[in-house]
PDB file of C-alpha atoms and ligand atoms in Angstrom:
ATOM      1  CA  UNK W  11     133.029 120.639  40.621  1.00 70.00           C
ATOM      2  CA  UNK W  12     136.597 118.687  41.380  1.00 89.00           C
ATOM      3  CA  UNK W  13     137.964 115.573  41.865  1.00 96.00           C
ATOM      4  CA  UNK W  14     137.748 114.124  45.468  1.00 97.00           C
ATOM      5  CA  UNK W  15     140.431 111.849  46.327  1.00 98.00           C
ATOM      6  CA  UNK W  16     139.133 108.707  48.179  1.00 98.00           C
ATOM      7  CA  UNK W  17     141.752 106.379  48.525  1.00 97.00           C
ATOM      8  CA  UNK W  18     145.464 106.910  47.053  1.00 97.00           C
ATOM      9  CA  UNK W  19     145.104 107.241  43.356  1.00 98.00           C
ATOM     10  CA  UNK W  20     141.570 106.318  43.416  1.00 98.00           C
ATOM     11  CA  UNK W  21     139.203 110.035  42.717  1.00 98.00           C
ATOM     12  CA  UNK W  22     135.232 110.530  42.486  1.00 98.00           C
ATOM     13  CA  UNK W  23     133.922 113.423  40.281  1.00 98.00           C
ATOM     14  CA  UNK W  24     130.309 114.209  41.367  1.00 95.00           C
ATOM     15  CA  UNK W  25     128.239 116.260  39.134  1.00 96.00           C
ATOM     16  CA  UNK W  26     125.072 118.303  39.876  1.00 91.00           C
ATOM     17  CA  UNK W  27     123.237 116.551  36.854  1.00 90.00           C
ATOM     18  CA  UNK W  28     121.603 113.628  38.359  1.00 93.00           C
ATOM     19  CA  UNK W  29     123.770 113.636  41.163  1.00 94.00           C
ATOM     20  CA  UNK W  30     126.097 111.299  39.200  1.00 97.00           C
ATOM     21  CA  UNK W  31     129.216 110.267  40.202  1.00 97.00           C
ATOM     22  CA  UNK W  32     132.391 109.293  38.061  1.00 98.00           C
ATOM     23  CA  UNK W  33     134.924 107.130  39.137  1.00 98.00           C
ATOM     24  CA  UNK W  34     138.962 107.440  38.294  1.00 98.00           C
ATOM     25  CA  UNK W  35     141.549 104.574  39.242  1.00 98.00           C
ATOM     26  CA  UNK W  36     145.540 105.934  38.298  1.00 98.00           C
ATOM     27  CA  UNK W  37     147.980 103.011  37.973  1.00 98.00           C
ATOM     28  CA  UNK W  38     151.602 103.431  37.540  1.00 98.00           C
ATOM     29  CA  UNK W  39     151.285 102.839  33.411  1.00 98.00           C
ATOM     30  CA  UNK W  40     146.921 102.944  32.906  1.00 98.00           C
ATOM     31  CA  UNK W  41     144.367 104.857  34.170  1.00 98.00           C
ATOM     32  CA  UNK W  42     140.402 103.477  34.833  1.00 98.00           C
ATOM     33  CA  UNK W  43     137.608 105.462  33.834  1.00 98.00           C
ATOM     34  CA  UNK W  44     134.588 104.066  35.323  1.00 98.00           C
ATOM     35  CA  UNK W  45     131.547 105.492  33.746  1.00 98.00           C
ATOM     36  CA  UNK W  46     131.448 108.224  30.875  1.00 98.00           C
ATOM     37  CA  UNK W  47     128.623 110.464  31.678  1.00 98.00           C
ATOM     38  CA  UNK W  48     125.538 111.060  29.120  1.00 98.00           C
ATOM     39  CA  UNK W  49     126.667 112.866  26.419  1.00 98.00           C
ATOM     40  CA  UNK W  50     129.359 113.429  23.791  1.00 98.00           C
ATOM     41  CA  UNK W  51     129.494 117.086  25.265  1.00 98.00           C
ATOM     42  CA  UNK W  52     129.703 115.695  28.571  1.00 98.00           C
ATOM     43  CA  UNK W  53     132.290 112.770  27.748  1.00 98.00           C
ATOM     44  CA  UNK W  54     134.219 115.883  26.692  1.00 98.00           C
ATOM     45  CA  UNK W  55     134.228 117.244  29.536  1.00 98.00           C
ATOM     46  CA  UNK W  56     135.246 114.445  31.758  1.00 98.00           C
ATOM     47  CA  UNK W  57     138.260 113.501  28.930  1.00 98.00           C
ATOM     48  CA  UNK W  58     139.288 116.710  29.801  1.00 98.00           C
ATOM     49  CA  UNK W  59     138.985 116.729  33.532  1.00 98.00           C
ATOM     50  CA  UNK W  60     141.121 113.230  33.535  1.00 98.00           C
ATOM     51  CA  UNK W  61     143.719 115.045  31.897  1.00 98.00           C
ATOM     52  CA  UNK W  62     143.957 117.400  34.691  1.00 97.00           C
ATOM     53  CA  UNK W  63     145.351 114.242  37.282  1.00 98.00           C
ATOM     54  CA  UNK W  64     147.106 112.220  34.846  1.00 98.00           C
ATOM     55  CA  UNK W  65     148.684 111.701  31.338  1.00 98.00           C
ATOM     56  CA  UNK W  66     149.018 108.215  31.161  1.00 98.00           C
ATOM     57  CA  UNK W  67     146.709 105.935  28.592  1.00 98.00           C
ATOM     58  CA  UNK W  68     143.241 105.254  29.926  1.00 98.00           C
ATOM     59  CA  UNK W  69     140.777 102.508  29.540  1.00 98.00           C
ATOM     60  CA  UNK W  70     137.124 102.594  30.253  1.00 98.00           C
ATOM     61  CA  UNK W  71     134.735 100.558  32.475  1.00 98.00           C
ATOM     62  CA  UNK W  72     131.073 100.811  31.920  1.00 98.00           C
ATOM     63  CA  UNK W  73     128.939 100.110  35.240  1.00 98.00           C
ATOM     64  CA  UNK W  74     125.691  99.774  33.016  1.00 98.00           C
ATOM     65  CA  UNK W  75     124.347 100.747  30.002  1.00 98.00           C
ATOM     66  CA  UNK W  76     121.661 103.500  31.215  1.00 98.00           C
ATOM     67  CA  UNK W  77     122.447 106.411  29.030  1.00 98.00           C
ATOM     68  CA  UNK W  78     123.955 108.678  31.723  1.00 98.00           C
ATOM     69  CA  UNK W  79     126.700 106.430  32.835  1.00 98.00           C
ATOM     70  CA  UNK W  80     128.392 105.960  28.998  1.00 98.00           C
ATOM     71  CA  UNK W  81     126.540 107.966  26.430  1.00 98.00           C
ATOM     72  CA  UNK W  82     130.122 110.163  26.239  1.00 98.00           C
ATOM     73  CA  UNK W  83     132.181 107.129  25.821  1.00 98.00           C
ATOM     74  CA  UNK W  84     132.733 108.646  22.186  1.00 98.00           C
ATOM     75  CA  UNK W  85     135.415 111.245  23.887  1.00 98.00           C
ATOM     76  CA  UNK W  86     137.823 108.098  25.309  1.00 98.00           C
ATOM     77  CA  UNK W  87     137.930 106.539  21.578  1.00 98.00           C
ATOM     78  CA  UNK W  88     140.184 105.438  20.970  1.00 97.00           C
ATOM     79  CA  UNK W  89     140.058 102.674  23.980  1.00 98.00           C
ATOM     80  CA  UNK W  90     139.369  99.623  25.151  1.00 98.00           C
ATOM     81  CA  UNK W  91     135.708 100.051  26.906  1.00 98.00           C
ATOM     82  CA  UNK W  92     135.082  97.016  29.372  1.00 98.00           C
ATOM     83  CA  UNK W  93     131.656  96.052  30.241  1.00 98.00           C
ATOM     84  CA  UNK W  94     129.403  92.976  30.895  1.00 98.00           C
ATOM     85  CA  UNK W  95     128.918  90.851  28.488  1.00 98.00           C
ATOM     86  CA  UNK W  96     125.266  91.662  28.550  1.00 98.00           C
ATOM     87  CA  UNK W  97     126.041  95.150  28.354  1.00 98.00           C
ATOM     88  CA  UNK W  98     125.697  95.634  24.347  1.00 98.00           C
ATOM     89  CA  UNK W  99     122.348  93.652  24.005  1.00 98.00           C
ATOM     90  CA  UNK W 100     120.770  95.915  26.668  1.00 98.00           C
ATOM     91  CA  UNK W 101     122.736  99.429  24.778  1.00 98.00           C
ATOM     92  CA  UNK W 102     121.313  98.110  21.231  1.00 98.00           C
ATOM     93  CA  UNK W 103     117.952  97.016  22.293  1.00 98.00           C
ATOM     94  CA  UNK W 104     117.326 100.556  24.254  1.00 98.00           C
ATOM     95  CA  UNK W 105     119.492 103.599  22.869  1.00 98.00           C
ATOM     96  CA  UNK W 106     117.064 104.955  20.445  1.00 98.00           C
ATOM     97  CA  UNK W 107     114.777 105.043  23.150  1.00 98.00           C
ATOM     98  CA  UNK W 108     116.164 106.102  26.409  1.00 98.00           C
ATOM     99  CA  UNK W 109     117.594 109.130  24.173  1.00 98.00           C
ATOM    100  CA  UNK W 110     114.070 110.310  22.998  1.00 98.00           C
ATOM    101  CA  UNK W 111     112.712 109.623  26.465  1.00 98.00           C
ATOM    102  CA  UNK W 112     115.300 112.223  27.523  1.00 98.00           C
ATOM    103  CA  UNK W 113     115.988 114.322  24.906  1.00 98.00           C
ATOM    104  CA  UNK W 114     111.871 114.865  25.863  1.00 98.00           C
ATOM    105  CA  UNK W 115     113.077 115.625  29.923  1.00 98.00           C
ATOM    106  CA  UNK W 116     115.460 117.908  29.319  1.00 98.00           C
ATOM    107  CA  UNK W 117     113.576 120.081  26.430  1.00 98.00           C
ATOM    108  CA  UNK W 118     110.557 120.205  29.724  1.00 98.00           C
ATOM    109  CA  UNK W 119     112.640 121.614  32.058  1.00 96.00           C
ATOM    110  CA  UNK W 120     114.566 123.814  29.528  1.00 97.00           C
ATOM    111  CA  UNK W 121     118.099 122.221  29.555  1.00 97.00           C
ATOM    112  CA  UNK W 122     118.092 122.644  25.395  1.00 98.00           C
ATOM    113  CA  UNK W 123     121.483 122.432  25.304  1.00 97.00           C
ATOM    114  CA  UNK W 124     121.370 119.102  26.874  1.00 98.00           C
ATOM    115  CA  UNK W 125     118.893 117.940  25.117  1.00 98.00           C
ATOM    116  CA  UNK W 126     120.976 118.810  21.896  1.00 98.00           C
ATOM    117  CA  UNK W 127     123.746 117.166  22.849  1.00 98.00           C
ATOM    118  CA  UNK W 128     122.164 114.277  23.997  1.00 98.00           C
ATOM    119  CA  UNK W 129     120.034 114.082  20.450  1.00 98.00           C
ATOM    120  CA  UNK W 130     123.497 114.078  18.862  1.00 96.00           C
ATOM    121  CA  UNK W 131     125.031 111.093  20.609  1.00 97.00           C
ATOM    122  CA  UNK W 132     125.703 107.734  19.781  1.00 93.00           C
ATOM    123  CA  UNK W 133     126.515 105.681  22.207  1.00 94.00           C
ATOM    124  CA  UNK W 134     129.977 103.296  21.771  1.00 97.00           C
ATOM    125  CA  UNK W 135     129.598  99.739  22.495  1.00 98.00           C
ATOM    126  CA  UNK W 136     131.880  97.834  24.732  1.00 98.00           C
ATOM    127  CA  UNK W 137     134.809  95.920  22.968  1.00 98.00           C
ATOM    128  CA  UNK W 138     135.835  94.044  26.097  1.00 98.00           C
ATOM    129  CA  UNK W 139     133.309  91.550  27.856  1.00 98.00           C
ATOM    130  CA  UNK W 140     133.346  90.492  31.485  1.00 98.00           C
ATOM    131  CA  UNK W 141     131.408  87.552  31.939  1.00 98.00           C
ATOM    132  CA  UNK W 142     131.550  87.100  35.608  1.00 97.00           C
ATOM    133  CA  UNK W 143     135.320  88.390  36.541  1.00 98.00           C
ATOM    134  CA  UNK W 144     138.342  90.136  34.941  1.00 98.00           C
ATOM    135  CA  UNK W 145     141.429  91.810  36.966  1.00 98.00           C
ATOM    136  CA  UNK W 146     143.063  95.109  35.185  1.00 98.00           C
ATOM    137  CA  UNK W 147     146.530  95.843  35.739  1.00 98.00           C
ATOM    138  CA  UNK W 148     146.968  99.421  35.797  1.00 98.00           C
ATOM    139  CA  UNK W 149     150.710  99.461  36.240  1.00 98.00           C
ATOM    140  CA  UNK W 150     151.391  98.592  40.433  1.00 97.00           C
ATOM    141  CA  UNK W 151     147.818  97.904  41.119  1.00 98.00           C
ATOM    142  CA  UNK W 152     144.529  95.839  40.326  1.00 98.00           C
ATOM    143  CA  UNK W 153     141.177  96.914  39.238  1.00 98.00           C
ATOM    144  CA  UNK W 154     138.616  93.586  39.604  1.00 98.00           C
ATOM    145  CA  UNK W 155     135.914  93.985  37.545  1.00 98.00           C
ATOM    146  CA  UNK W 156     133.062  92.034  38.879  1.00 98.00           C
ATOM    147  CA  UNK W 157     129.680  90.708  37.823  1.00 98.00           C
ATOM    148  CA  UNK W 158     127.757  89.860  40.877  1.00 98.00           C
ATOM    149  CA  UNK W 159     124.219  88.719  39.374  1.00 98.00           C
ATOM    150  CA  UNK W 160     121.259  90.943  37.927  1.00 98.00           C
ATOM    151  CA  UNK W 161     120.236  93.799  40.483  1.00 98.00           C
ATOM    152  CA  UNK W 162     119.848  97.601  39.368  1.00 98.00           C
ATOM    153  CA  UNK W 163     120.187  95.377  35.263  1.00 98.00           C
ATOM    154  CA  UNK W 164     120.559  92.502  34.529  1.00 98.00           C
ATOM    155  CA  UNK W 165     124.621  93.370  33.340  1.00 98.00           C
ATOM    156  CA  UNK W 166     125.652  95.447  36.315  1.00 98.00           C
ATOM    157  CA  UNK W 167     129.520  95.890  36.625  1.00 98.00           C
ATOM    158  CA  UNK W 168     131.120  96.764  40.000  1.00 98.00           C
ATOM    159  CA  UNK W 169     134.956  97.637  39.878  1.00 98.00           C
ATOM    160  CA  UNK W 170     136.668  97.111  43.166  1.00 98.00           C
ATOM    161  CA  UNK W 171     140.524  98.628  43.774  1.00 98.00           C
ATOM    162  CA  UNK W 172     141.679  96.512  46.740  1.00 98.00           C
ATOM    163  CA  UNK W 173     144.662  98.150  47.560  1.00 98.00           C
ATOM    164  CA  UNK W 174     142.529 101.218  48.396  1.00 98.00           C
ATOM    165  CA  UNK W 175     139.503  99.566  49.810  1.00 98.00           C
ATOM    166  CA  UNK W 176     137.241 101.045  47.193  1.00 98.00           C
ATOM    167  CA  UNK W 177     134.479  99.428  45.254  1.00 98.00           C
ATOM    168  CA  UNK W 178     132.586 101.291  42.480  1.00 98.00           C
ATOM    169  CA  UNK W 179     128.837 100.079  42.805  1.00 98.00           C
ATOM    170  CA  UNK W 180     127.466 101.780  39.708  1.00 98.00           C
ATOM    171  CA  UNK W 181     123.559 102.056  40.028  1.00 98.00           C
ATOM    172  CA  UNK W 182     123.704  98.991  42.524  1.00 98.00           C
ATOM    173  CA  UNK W 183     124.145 101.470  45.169  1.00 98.00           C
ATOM    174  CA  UNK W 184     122.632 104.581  45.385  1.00 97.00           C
ATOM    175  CA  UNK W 185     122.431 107.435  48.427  1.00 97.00           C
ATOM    176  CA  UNK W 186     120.757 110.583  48.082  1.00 94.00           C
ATOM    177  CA  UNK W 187     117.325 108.649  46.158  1.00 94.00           C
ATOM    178  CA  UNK W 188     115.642 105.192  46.439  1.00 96.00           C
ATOM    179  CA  UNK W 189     117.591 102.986  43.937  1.00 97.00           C
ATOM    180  CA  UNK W 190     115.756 102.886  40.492  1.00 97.00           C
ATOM    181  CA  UNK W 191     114.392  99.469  39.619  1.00 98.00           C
ATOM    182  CA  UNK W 192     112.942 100.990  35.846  1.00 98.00           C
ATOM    183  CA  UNK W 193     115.141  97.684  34.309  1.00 98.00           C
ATOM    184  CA  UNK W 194     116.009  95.943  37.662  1.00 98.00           C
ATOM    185  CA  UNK W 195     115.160  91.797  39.038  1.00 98.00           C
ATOM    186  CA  UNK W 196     114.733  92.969  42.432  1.00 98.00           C
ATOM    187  CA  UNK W 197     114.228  89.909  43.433  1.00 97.00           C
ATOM    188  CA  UNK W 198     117.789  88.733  42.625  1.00 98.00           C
ATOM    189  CA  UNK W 199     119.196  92.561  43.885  1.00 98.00           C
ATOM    190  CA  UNK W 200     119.740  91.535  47.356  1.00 98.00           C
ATOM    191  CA  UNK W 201     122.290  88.941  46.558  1.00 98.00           C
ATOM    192  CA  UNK W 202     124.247  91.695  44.606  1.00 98.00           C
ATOM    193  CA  UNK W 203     124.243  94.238  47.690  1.00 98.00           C
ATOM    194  CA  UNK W 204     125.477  90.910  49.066  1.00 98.00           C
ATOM    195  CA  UNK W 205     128.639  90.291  46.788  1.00 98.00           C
ATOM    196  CA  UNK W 206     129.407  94.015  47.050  1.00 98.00           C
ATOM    197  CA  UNK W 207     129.940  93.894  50.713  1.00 98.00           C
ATOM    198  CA  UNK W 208     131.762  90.455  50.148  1.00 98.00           C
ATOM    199  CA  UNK W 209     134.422  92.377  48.820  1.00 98.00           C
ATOM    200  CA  UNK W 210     134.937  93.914  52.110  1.00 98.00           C
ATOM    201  CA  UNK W 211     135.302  97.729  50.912  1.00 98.00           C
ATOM    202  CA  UNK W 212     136.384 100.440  53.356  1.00 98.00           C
ATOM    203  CA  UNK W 213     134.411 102.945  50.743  1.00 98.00           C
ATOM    204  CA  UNK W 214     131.938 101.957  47.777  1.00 98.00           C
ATOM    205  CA  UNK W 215     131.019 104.864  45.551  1.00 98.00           C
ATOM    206  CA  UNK W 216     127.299 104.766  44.426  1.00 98.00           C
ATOM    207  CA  UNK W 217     126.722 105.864  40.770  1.00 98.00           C
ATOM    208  CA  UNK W 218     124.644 108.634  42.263  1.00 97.00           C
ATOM    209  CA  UNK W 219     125.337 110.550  45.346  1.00 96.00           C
ATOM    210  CA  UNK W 220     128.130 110.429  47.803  1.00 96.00           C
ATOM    211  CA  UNK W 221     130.490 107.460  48.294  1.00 97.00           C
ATOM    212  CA  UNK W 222     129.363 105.662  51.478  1.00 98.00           C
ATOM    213  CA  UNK W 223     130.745 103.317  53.947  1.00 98.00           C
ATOM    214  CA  UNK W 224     129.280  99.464  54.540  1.00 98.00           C
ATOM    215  CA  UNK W 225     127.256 100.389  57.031  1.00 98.00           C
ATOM    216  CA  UNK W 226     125.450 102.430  54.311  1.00 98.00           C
ATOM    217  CA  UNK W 227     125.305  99.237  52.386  1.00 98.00           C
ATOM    218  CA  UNK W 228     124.003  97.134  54.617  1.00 98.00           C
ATOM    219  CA  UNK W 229     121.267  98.804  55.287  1.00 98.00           C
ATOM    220  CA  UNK W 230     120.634  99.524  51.696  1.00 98.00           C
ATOM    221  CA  UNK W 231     120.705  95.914  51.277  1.00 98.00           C
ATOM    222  CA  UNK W 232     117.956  95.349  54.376  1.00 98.00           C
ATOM    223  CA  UNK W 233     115.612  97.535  52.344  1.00 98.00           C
ATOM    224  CA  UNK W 234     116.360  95.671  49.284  1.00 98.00           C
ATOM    225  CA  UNK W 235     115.571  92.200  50.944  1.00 98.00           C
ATOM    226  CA  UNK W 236     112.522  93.451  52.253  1.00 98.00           C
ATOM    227  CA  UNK W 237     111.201  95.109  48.296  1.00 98.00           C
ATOM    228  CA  UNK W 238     112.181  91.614  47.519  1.00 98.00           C
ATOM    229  CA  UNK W 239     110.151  90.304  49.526  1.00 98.00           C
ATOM    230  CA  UNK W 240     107.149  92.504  48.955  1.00 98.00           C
ATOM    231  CA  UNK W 241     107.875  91.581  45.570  1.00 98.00           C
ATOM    232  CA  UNK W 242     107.792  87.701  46.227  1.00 97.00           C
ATOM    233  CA  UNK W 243     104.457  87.954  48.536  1.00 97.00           C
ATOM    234  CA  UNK W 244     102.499  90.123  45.056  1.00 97.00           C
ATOM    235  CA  UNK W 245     103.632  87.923  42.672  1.00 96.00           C
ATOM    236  CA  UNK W 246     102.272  84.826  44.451  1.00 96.00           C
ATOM    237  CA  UNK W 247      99.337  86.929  45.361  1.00 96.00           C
ATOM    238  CA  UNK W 248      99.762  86.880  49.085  1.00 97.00           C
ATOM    239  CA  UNK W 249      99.584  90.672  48.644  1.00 97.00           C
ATOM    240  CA  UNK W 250      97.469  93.056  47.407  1.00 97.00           C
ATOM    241  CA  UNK W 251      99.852  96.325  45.522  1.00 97.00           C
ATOM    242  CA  UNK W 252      97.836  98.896  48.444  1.00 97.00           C
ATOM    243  CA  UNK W 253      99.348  96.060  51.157  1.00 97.00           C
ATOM    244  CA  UNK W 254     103.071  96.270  49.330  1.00 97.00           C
ATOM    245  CA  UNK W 255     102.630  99.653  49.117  1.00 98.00           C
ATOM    246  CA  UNK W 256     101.833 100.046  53.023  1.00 97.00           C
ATOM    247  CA  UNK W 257     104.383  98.246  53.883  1.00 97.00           C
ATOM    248  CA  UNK W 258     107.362  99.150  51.706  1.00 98.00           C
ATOM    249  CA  UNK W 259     110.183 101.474  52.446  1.00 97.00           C
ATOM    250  CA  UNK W 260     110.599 103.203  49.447  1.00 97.00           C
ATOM    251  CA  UNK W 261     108.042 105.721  47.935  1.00 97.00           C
ATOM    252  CA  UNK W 262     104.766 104.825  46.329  1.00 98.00           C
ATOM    253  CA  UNK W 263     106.350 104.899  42.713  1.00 97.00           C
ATOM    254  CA  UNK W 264     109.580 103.198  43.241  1.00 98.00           C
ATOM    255  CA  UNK W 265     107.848 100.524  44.865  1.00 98.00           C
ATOM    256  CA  UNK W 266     104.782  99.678  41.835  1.00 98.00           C
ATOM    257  CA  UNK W 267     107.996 100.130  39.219  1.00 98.00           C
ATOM    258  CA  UNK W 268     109.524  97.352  41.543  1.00 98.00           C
ATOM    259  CA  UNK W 269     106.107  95.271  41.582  1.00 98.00           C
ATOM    260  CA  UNK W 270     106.016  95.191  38.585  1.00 97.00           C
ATOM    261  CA  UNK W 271     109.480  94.410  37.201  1.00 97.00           C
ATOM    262  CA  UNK W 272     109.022  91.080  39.725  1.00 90.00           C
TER     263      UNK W 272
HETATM  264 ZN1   ZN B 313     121.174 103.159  36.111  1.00 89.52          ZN
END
C-alpha cells in the first residue's frame, strides 16, 4: 500500500482492512492527519508512513468517532486532535463496546493479531472542538473543518482543502458499499451530501473506498433522499418495512438498520 497523491500536497492512503481510506494535507509549517485508523498497532503504522512524505509537526482531524477511523490516535500524541464537538460524548458513551463487538469479528475470522491490538487500545479523545466551522492554517494553505448536520453520526467532520479542490467526507461518503447507517439520522443525511457538494470539490475522498468525483456524490445523495424518504413514509406508517424494502436501493439489511434508526 502507498500514498496516492490527489491534489498538490494533499495524499490518500487506502488500506485493504475495511477498505479505509486515510487522508494527509502538507502545509508549508503543519501537516493534517485526517483519520487515525483502528488500532494503536495500526496508528503506528500510519505515524510512520507520514514520516515517509514529510517532517514537519502534524495535527489530527477525526471524521467520526467509529473505532476504525481514530482508535490509533495514541501514535500522534503528542497533538492537537480536532473533532466535533459531539465527538467525545459519542467516543465515551461507545468505546467499551464497539471494541468488544470487534475484538469478537476479528477473533471469527482469525485476524488474532488484530483483535489483540484492538483489545489493547484506548482510544484518545479530541482536545479541539469544532462546533460548526474552524479553518487550519497549515503554513501557505487552509484546511476548513466543517460540520454540516447529523448524517453517517450525529458529529460527522468533513475537512475540505480548497486550494486543491479536495474534501474529505469521512463515513458521509462511501463507494465500494452502501453507506452504514448503524448510528446515522438518515433522515437529516441528505442535507449533509448537500453541504458536501456545496463546497464545490473537484475530488471528495470517502472514508472507505476510492476518492470520487461529484458526480459520484450526487448520486449518492439521490439514493440518500430517497432512504429518507422510505424512512419518512414507515415512520408515519404510510409503509409497511416489506414495501420500504421493495422499494429501496440499498440491500435488505442496510435498509431495516436505516428504518429503524428513523
Ligand atoms: Zn463510520
Amino acid at each position: 500500500m502507498s500514498w496516492r497523491e490527489v491534489g498538490q500536497g494533499v495524499f490518500v492512503r487506502r488500506y485493504a482492512e475495511l477498505d479505509l481510506s486515510i487522508g494527509l494535507v502538507v502545509g508549508a509549517e503543519c501537516a493534517l492527519v485526517i483519520d487515525t485508523r483502528g488500532d494503536h498497532v495500526q496508528g503506528s503504522e500510519l505515524a510512520a508512513a507520514v514520516r515517509e512524505i514529510t517532517a514537519l509537526p502534524w495535527q489530527v482531524a477525526i471524521t467520526h468517532a467509529h473505532f476504525d477511523h481514530c482508535f490509533g490516535t495514541s501514535a500522534f500524541l503528542p497533538a492537537p486532535v480536532w473533532a466535533h464537538e459531539r465527538c467525545p460524548r459519542f467516543l465515551a458513551a461507545t468505546a467499551d463496546q464497539q471494541r468488544a463487538e470487534w475484538v469478537a469479528h476479528y477473533r471469527g475470522e482469525g485476524s488474532d493479531d488484530i483483535a489483540d491490538a484492538l483489545a489493547e487500545s484506548t482510544p484518545t479523545q479530541p482536545d479541539h472542538l469544532v462546533s460548526e466551522r474552524a479553518d487550519l492554517d497549515l503554513g501557505g494553505r487552509t484546511a476548513q473543518l466543517r460540520h454540516l448536520g447529523p448524517g453517517h453520526t450525529d458529529h460527522d467532520l468533513v475537512i475540505a482543502v480548497p486550494d486543491a479542490g479536495v474534501v474529505f467526507a469521512g463515513d458521509l461518503v462511501e463507494q465500494g458499499a452502501p453507506p452504514d447507517f448503524g448510528d446515522a439520522h438518515p433522515e437529516r443525511w441528505p442535507a449533509a451530501a448537500d453541504g458536501i457538494l456545496a463546497l464545490s470539490p473537484a475530488t471528495v475522498v470517502p472514508g472507505h473506498g476510492d476518492p470520487v468525483g461529484p458526480d459520484f456524490v450526487r448520486t449518492q445523495r439521490a439514493e440518500l433522499a430517497a432512504i429518507a424518504e422510505l424512512c419518512r413514509e414507515h415512520r408515519t406508517g404510510e409503509l409497511t418495512e416489506e414495501q420500504a424494502l421493495h422499494r429501496s436501493p440499498y440491500p435488505a439489511d442496510t435498509t431495516r438498520t436505516a428504518l429503524r434508526r428513523a
